Structure formats: C-alpha cells, structure tokens
Short mmCIF file of C-alpha atoms in Angstrom, two decimals:
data_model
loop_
_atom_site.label_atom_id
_atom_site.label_comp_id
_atom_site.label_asym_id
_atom_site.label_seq_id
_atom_site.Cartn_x
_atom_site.Cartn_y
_atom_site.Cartn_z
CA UNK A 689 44.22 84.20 -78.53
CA UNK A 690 42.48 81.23 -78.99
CA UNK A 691 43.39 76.81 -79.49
CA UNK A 692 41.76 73.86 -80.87
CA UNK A 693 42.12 70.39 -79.60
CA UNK A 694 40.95 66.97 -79.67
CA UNK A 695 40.75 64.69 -76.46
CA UNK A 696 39.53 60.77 -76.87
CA UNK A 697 39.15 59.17 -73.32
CA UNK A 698 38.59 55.70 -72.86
CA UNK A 699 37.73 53.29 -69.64
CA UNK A 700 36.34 50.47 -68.81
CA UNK A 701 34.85 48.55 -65.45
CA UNK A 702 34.89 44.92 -64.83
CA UNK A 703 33.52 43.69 -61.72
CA UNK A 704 32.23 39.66 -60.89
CA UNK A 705 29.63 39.05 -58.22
CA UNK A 706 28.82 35.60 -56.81
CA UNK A 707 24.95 36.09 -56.30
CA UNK A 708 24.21 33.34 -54.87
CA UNK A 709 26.33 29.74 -53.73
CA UNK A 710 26.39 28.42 -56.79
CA UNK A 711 26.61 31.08 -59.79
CA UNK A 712 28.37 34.36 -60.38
CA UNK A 713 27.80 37.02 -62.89
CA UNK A 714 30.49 38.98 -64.68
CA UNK A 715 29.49 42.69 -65.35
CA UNK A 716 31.25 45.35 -67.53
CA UNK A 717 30.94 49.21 -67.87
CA UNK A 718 32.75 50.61 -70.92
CA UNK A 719 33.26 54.40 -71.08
CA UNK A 720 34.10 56.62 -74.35
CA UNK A 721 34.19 60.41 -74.27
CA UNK A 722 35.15 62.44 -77.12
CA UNK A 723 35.97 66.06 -76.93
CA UNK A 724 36.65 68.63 -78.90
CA UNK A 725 36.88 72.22 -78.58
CA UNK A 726 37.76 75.68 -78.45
CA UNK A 727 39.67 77.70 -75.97
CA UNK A 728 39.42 81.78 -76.63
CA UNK A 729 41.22 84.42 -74.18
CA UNK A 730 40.81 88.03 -74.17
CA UNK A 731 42.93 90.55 -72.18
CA UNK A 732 42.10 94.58 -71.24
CA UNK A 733 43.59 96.48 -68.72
CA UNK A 734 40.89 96.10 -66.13
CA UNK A 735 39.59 92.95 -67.97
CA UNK A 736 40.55 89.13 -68.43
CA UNK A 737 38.04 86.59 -70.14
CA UNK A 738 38.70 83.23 -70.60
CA UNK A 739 36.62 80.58 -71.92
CA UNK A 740 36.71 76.52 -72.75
CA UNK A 741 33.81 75.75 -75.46
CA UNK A 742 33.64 72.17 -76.40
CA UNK A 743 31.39 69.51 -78.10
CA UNK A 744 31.31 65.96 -75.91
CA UNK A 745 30.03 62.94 -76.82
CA UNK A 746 30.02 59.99 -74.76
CA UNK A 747 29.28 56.68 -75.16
CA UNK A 748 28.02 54.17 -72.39
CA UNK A 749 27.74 50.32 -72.68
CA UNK A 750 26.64 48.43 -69.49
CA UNK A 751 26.46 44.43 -70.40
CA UNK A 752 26.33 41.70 -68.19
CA UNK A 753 26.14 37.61 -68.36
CA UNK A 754 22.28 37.58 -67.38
CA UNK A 755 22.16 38.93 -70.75
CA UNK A 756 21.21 42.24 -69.42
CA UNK A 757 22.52 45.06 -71.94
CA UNK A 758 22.12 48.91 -72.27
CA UNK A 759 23.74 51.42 -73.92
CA UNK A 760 23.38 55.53 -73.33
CA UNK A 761 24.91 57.66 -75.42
CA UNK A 762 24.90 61.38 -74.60
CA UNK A 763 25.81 64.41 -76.77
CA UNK A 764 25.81 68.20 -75.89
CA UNK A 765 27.96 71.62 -75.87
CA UNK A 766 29.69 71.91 -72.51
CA UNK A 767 31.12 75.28 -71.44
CA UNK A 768 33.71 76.81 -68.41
CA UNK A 769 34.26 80.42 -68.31
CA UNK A 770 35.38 82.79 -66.19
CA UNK A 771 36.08 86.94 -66.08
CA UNK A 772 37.99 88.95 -63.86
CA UNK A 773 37.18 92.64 -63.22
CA UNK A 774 39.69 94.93 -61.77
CA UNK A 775 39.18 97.45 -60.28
CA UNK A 776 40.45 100.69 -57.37
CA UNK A 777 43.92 100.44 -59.09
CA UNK A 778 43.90 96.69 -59.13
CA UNK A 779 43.41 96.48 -55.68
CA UNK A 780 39.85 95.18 -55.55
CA UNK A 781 39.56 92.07 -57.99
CA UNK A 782 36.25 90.41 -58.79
CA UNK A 783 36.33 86.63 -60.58
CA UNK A 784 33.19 85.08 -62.22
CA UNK A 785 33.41 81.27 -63.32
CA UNK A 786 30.52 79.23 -64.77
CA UNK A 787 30.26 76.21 -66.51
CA UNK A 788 28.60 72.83 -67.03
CA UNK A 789 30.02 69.68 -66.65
CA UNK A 790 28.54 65.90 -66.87
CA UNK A 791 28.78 62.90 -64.05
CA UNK A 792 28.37 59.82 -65.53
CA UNK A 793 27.18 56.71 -63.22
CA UNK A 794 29.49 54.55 -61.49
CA UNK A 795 29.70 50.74 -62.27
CA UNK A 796 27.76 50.13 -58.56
CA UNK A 797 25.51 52.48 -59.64
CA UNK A 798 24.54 51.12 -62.50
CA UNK A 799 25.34 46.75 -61.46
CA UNK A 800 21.67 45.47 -60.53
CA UNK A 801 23.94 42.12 -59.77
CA UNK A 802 26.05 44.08 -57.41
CA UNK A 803 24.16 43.25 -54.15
CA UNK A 804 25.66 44.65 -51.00
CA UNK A 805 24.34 43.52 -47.75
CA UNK A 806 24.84 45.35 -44.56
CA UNK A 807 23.56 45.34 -40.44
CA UNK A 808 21.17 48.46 -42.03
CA UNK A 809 20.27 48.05 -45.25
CA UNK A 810 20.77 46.25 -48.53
CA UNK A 811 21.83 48.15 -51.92
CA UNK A 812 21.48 47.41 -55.52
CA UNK A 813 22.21 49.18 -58.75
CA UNK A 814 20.22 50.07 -61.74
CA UNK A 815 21.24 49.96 -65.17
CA UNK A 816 18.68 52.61 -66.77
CA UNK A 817 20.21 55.43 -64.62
CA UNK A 818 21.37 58.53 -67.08
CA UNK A 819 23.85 60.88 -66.85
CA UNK A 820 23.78 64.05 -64.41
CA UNK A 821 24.56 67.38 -65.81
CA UNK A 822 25.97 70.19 -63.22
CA UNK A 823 25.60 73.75 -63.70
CA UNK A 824 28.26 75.67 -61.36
CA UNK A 825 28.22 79.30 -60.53
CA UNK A 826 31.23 81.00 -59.03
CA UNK A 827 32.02 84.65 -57.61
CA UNK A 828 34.87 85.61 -55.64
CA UNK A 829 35.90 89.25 -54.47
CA UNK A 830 39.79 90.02 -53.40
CA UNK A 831 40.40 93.46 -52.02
CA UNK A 832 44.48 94.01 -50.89
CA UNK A 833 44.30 96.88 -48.29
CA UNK A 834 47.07 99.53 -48.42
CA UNK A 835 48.96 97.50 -45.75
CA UNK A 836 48.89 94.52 -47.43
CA UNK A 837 46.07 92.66 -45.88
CA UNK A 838 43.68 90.62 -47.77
CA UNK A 839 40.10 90.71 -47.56
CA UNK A 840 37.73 87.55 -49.54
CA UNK A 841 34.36 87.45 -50.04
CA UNK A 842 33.13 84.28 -52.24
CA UNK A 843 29.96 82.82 -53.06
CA UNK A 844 29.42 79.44 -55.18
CA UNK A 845 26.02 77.22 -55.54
CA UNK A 846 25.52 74.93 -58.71
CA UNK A 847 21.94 73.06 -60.02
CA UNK A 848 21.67 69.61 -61.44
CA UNK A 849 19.63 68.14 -63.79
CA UNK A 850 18.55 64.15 -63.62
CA UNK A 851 20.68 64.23 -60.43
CA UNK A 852 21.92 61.09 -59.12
CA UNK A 853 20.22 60.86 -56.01
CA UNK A 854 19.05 57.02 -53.65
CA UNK A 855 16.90 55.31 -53.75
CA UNK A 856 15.19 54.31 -50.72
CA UNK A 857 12.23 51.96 -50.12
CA UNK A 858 10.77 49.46 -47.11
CA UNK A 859 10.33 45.55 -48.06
CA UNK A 860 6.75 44.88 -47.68
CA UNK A 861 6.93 41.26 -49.33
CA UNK A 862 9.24 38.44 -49.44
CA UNK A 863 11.60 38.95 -53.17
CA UNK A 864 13.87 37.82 -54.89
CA UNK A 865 16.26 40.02 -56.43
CA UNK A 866 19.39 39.40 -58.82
CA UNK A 867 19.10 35.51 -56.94
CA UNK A 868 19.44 37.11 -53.46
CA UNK A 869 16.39 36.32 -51.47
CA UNK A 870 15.11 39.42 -49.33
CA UNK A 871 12.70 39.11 -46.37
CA UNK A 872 9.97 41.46 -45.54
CA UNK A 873 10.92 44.68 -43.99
CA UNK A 874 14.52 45.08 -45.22
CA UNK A 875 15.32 48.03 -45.84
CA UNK A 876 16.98 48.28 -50.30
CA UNK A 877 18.92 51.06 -51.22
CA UNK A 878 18.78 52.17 -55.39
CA UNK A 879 20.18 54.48 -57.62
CA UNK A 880 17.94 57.02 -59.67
CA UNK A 881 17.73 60.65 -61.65
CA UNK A 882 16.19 63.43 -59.68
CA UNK A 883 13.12 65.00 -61.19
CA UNK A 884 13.59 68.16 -59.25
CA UNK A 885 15.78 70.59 -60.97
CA UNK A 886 15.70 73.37 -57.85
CA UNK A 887 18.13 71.54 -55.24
CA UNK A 888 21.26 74.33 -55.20
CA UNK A 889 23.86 73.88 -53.13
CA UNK A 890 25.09 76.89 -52.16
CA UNK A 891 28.60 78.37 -50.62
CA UNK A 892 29.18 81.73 -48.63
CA UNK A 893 32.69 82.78 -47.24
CA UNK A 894 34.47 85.22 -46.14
CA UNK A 895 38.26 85.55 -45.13
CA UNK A 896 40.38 87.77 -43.41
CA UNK A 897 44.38 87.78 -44.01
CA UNK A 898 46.42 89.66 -41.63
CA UNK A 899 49.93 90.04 -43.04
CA UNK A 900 53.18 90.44 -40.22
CA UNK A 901 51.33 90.34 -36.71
CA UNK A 902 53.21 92.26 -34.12
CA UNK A 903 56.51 90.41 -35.39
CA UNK A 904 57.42 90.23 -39.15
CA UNK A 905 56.57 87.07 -41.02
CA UNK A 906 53.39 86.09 -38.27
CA UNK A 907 50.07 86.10 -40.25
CA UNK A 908 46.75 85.41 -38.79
CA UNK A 909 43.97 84.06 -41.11
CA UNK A 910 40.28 84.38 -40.27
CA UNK A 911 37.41 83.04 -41.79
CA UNK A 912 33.67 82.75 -41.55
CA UNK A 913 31.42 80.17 -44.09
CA UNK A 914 27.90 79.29 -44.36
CA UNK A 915 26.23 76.76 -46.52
CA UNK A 916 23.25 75.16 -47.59
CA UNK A 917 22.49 71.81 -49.58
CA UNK A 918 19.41 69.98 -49.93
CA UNK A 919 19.77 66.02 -50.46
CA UNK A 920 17.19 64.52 -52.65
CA UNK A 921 15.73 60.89 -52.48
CA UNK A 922 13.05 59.07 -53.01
CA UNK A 923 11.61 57.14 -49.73
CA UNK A 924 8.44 54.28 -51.17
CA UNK A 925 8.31 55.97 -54.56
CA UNK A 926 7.95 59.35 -52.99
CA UNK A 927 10.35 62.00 -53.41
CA UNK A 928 11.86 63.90 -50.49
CA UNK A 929 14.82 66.44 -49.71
CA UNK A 930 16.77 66.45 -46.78
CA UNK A 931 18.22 69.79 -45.86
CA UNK A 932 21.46 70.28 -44.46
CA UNK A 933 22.80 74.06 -43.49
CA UNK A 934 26.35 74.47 -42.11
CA UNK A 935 27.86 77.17 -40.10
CA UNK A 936 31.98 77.62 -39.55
CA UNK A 937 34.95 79.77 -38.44
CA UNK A 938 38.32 78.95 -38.33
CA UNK A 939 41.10 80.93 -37.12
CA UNK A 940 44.76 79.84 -38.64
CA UNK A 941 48.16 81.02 -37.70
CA UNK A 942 51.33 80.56 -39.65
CA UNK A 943 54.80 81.38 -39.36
CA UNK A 944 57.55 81.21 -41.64
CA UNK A 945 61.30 82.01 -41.76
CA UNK A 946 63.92 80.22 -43.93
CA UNK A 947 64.40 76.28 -42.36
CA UNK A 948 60.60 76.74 -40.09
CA UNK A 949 57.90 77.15 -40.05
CA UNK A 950 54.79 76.72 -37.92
CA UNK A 951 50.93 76.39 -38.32
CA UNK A 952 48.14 76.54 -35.89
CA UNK A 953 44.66 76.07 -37.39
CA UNK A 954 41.22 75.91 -35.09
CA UNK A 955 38.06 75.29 -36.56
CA UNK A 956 34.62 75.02 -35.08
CA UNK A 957 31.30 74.19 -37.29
CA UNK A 958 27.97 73.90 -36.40
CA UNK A 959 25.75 71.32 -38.20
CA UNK A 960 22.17 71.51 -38.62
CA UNK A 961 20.25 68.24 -40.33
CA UNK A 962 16.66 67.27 -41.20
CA UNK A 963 15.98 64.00 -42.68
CA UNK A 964 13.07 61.80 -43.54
CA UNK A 965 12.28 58.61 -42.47
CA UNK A 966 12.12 55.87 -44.63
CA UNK A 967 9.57 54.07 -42.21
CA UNK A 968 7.59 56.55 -41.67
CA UNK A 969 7.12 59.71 -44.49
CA UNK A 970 5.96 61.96 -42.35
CA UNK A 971 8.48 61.55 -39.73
CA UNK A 972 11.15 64.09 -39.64
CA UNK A 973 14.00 64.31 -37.07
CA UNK A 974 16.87 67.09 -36.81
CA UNK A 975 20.37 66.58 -35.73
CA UNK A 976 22.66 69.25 -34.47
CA UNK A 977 26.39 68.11 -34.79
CA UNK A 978 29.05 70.55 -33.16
CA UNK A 979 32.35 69.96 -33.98
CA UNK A 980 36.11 71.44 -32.94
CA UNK A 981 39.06 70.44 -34.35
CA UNK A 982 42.48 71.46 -33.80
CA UNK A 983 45.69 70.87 -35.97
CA UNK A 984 49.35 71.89 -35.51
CA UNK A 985 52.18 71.30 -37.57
CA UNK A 986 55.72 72.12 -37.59
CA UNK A 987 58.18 72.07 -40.49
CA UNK A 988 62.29 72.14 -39.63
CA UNK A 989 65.29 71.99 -41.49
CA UNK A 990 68.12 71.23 -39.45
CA UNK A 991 71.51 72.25 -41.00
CA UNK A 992 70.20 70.64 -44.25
CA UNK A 993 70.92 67.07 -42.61
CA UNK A 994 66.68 66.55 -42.61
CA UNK A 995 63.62 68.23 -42.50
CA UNK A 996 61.38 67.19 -39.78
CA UNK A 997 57.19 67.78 -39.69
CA UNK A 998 55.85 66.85 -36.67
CA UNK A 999 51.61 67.55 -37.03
CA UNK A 1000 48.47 66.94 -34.62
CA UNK A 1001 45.03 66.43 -35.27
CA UNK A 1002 42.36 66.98 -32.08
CA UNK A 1003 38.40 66.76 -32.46
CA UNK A 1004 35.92 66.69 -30.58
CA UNK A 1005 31.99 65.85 -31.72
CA UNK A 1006 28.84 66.50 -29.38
CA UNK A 1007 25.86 65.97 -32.00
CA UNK A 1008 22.19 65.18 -30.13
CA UNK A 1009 23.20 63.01 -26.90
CA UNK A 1010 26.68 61.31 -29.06
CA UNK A 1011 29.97 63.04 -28.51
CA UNK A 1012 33.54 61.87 -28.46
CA UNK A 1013 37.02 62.82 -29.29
CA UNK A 1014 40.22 61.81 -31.42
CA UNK A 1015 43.72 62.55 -30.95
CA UNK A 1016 46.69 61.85 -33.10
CA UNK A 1017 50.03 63.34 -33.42
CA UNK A 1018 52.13 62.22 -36.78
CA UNK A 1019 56.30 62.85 -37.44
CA UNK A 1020 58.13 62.69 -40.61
CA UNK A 1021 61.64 62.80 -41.20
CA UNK A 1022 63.01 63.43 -44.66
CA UNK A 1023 65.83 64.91 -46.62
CA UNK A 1024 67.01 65.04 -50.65
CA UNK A 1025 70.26 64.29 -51.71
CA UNK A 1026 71.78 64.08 -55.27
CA UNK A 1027 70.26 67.71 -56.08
CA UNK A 1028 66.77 66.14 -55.26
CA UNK A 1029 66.97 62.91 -57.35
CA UNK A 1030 66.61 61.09 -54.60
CA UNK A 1031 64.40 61.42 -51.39
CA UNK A 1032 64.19 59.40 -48.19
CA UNK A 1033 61.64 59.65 -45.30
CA UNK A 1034 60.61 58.01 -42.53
CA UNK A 1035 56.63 58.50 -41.28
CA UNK A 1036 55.80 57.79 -37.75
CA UNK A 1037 51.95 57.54 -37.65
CA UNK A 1038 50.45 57.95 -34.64
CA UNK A 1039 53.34 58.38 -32.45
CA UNK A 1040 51.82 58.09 -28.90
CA UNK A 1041 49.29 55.51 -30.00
CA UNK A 1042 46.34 56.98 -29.10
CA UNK A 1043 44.49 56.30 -31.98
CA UNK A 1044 43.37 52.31 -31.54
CA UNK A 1045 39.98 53.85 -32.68
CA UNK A 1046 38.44 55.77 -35.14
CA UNK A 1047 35.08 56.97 -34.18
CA UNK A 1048 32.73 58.83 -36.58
CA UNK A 1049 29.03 59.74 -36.81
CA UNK A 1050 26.85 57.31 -39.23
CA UNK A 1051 23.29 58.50 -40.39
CA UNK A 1052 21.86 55.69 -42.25
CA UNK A 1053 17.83 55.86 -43.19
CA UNK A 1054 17.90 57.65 -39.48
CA UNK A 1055 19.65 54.76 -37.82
CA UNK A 1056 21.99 57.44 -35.95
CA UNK A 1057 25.12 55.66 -34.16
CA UNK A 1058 28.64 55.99 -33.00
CA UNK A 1059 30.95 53.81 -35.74
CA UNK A 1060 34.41 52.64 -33.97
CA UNK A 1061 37.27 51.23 -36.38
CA UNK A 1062 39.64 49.20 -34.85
CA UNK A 1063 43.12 50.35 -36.01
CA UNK A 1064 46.97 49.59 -35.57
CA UNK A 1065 48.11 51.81 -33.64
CA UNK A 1066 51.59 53.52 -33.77
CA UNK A 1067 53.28 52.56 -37.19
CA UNK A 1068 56.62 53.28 -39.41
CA UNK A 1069 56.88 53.19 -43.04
CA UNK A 1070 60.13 53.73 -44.52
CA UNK A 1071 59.90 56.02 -48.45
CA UNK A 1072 62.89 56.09 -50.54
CA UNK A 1073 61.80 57.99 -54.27
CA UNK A 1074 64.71 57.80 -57.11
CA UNK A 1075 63.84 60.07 -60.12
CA UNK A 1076 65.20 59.37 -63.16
CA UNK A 1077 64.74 61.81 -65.22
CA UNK A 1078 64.21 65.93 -64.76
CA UNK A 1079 60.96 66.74 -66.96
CA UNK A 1080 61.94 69.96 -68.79
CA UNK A 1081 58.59 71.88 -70.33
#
C-alpha cells in the first residue's frame, strides 16, 4: 500500500534592529519548501516496513536594508523508514528507524545586524551559513515477559553534515561591526557549518516495567540511560569539540484506579563536561554536575464535581563547588460540563511560594556561575475553553 502527496510550506521572518542611536536596519528571512513524495507500507506476519521517500526543495532569501542579499537554495531526496521484526510469538519486538532530515538557519543565525550584547559576550549572525543535514539512526527492543512485564532496550545516535555549530573568537583590536563599536578583548559569538562530519550523538537505555506490584494496578518503572555528545566550535579560527557524557536512573511509580491516580518519579543523573577555553586553546576544564530531582503528582475526581492535580517538583544540583535546590508544589482544579464542550480550571502556581527564585547552572566560554531569576511568586490564572464544534475524521 502505498500514497502520493504534495506539501508547499511557506514562512517568512521580519525582524528590525536599531544598530546604533541614530539608524535601524530592517531584515527579512523568507522560507519555501516544497515536498513531494511517496509513502510505501508492507505487512508479513513477523514483518512491518514502512517508508516516507520524498524530493525537497527549499528556497532561502535573506535581504536586508544595508543592501546585504543572499539566497540558498537546496535540493535533495530525503528519506524516514522504519521495520519491525517480531519475533518468540510476538513477544520480543525489534524496531529500526532511519532517516534524514534538513535544519535550516534561524533568522539570528543568519542577521549579521542582529547584535546582542551581554555581561559575557557579544553575538552576531552570518548570512552565508548553509543548511544542516541530520542523519538519525534508531533501534529499540520490547520483550513482554509471560507475566506481563516489559523489558526495553534502545539505542539512537545521528551524524550531521555542515552542522550548525558557534562561533567563538577573542577581540584582539578595536572594530566596528554592523555600526556597533567593539573594544579589544570582547569576547563575539558567530554562527558557522561544521567541517567535521564524525560528531554522533549517541543514546543508550534501558527500562524495566513491573506490571501490579504486591497490589493490583501498582506498577514500578525502572530505567537506566547513558549518553554521549560531542559539541563542536570553533575558538580563534580553530576548531574544537567539547565532550559531554551523561549517566541516569530513574525509578517511577504509578497508580491508577477509576477517579485517581498517583505518580512518584525520582531521577538522579550524573554529568560529566570538558570544554575549551576560548582564552586560552589549550586550556581544558571538566565539570561534574550531579543532579536529583523529585516529582509527585496526584490526579482526583471527586464525585464528578472536579478533578483536582496537585504536583511537586524538588531538585537539587551540586556541580564542582555550586549546588542549590528548588522546590515548587502546583494545584489545578478543573471539571467539563456540557458533554466536554466546555472546560473550566483554576491553576495555583506555586502554592507555598517558595519559588521567588529560579536558579540554574550557566556555562558560557567557561564563565561557570549560579543564574538567579527573580519571579512572582504564588499565582492564579483562571481557564475557561468553549468548543464549538466536535471534529469528526
């Protein structure tokens, strides 16, 4: 069994910067992708193929009122695939996926008047970066066990070629740039296409479901992941990869009966970085970021007058010397009436205030510090959702 079809996509990117106090440039990014293609399935007993063939062709037109202009256009045979092999009575399933796929560069990658100045760095786009093309590479094994359990293996990793990567260089004269005057020493942050075609980034997991645990609808979820990614960027016209390598487990457990249900989820990772230094080349630092989150929710229906969620979010991060926590608890009320045309809820954010700040880890060209966001606080917000209309397929 197989279809045809014909998709025309169309968008377009306006943005106006004021580079400097007395003139400001208009910029657009106009987007056209064609597609058309094939879609073929095939169907055995212990086989099922499936696979989307199609011809793109895009067209890319960057202008802006320095009289700055490019167009890219970009043509090629794109593919996604996937087979699934059964197997022990269908009770050991195997899934492969591959396919390529194309990124096309965003409007501030691409804006050389789209200056953004920060406490760390300054950035800049550049209009001659092309597109990035993304091979992915999937395989997942499911095995059901005679009692019902579930056991998952999966592995992903993809390769790029001209990835998107920054763009990373040291001031070491006065310039002027786009009409923005930059000082020695400042650190500029670019946009260009990786020349190294050998950067994976790889996936590894593997879960364990345990159905009805010691009472009947109890299940108890385990899982164990590992992955690897390598960064690319240039630093001074010199490329460099920064390696990151990830280990986690997470044990979740969720019940469920008609009107509740209950979820307890506990995750703990282990982060291991190297990076560069865009001072010095031949500096290299490692972080080690340990992280443990935990998250509860709740779900109720109460005699079909509402349905309440109540859900909290704990973390805590101890990464080389930095470490700190966050703590929030959410509640939402909510209920249909008129056989679900219309829906009212009421969100209580933060509902013993504890979050007045959100802290997170930054890593900027190895300027390592704790980032605190001032926020409200405790908050409602009222929903009500009419729909108008059932959509019948």
């Amino acid at each position: 069994m197989g279809d045809v079809y014909y998709n025309l996509n169309r968008s377009n990117a306006v943005s106006t910067n004021q580079i400097n106090s007395a003139e400001s440039v208009e910029v657009k990014l106009k987007n056209q992708i064609q597609n058309i293609g094939t879609t073929f399935r095939w169907s055995k007993s212990k086989f099922d193929f499936n696979t989307n063939i199609y011809y793109e062709r895009s067209n890319n037109k960057f202008e802006n009122d320095l009289e700055h202009k490019s167009t890219m256009r970009n043509k090629g045979l794109l593919y996604n695939s996937s087979l699934i092999v059964r197997g022990l009575k269908s009770r050991l399933n195997n899934t492969f996926t591959f396919g390529k796929v194309i990124i096309y560069p965003t409007l501030s990658q691409k804006n050389p008047t789209n200056v953004t100045l920060s406490d760390n760095y300054s950035s800049i786009g550049n209009p001659d970066l092309k597109n990035q093309s993304v091979f992915n590479f999937n395989w997942s094994s499911n095995y059901q066990l005679k009692n019902a359990d579930n056991l998952n293996l999966g592995f992903s990793t993809s390769l790029n070629r001209n990835k998107i990567i920054e763009n990373l260089s040291v001031l070491k004269n006065d310039t002027t740039i786009s009409g923005v005057d930059f000082i020695k020493g400042i650190r500029l942050l670019s946009y260009a296409n990786s020349k190294n075609t050998n950067s994976p980034n790889s996936n590894l997991v593997l879960t364990y479901v345990k159905n009805n645990l010691f009472i009947p609808n109890l299940n108890l979820q385990n899982g164990l992941s590992y992955s690897i990614s390598a960064t690319d960027r240039y630093i001074n016209d010199k490329s460099f990869s920064d390696k990151s390598t990830t280990y986690s487990a997470n044990i979740n457990t969720f019940y469920y009966r008609e009107g509740f249900s209950a979820n307890i989820l506990y995750n703990l990772s282990l982060n291991h970085n190297s990076f560069i230094s865009a001072e010095e080349n031949q500096l290299s630092s490692t972080f080690r970021t340990l992280s443990q989150s935990i998250s509860t929710t709740a779900k109720l229906n109460y005699f079909a007058l509402f349905n309440l969620e109540i859900s909290n979010n704990y973390n805590v991060i101890n990464s080389s010397g930095i470490s700190f926590e966050n703590n929030r608890t959410d509640v939402t009320l909510s209920q249909k009436y008129f056989k679900g045309k219309l829906e009212a809820s009421l969100n209580i954010f933060d509902l013993f205030n504890q979050m007045r700040q959100n802290k997170i880890l930054k890593n900027d060209f190895l300027i390592r510090r704790e980032s605190r966001s001032n926020l409200i606080g405790r908050y409602f917000l009222l929903n009500i959702t009419y729909k108008f209309q059932n959509l019948k397929s």
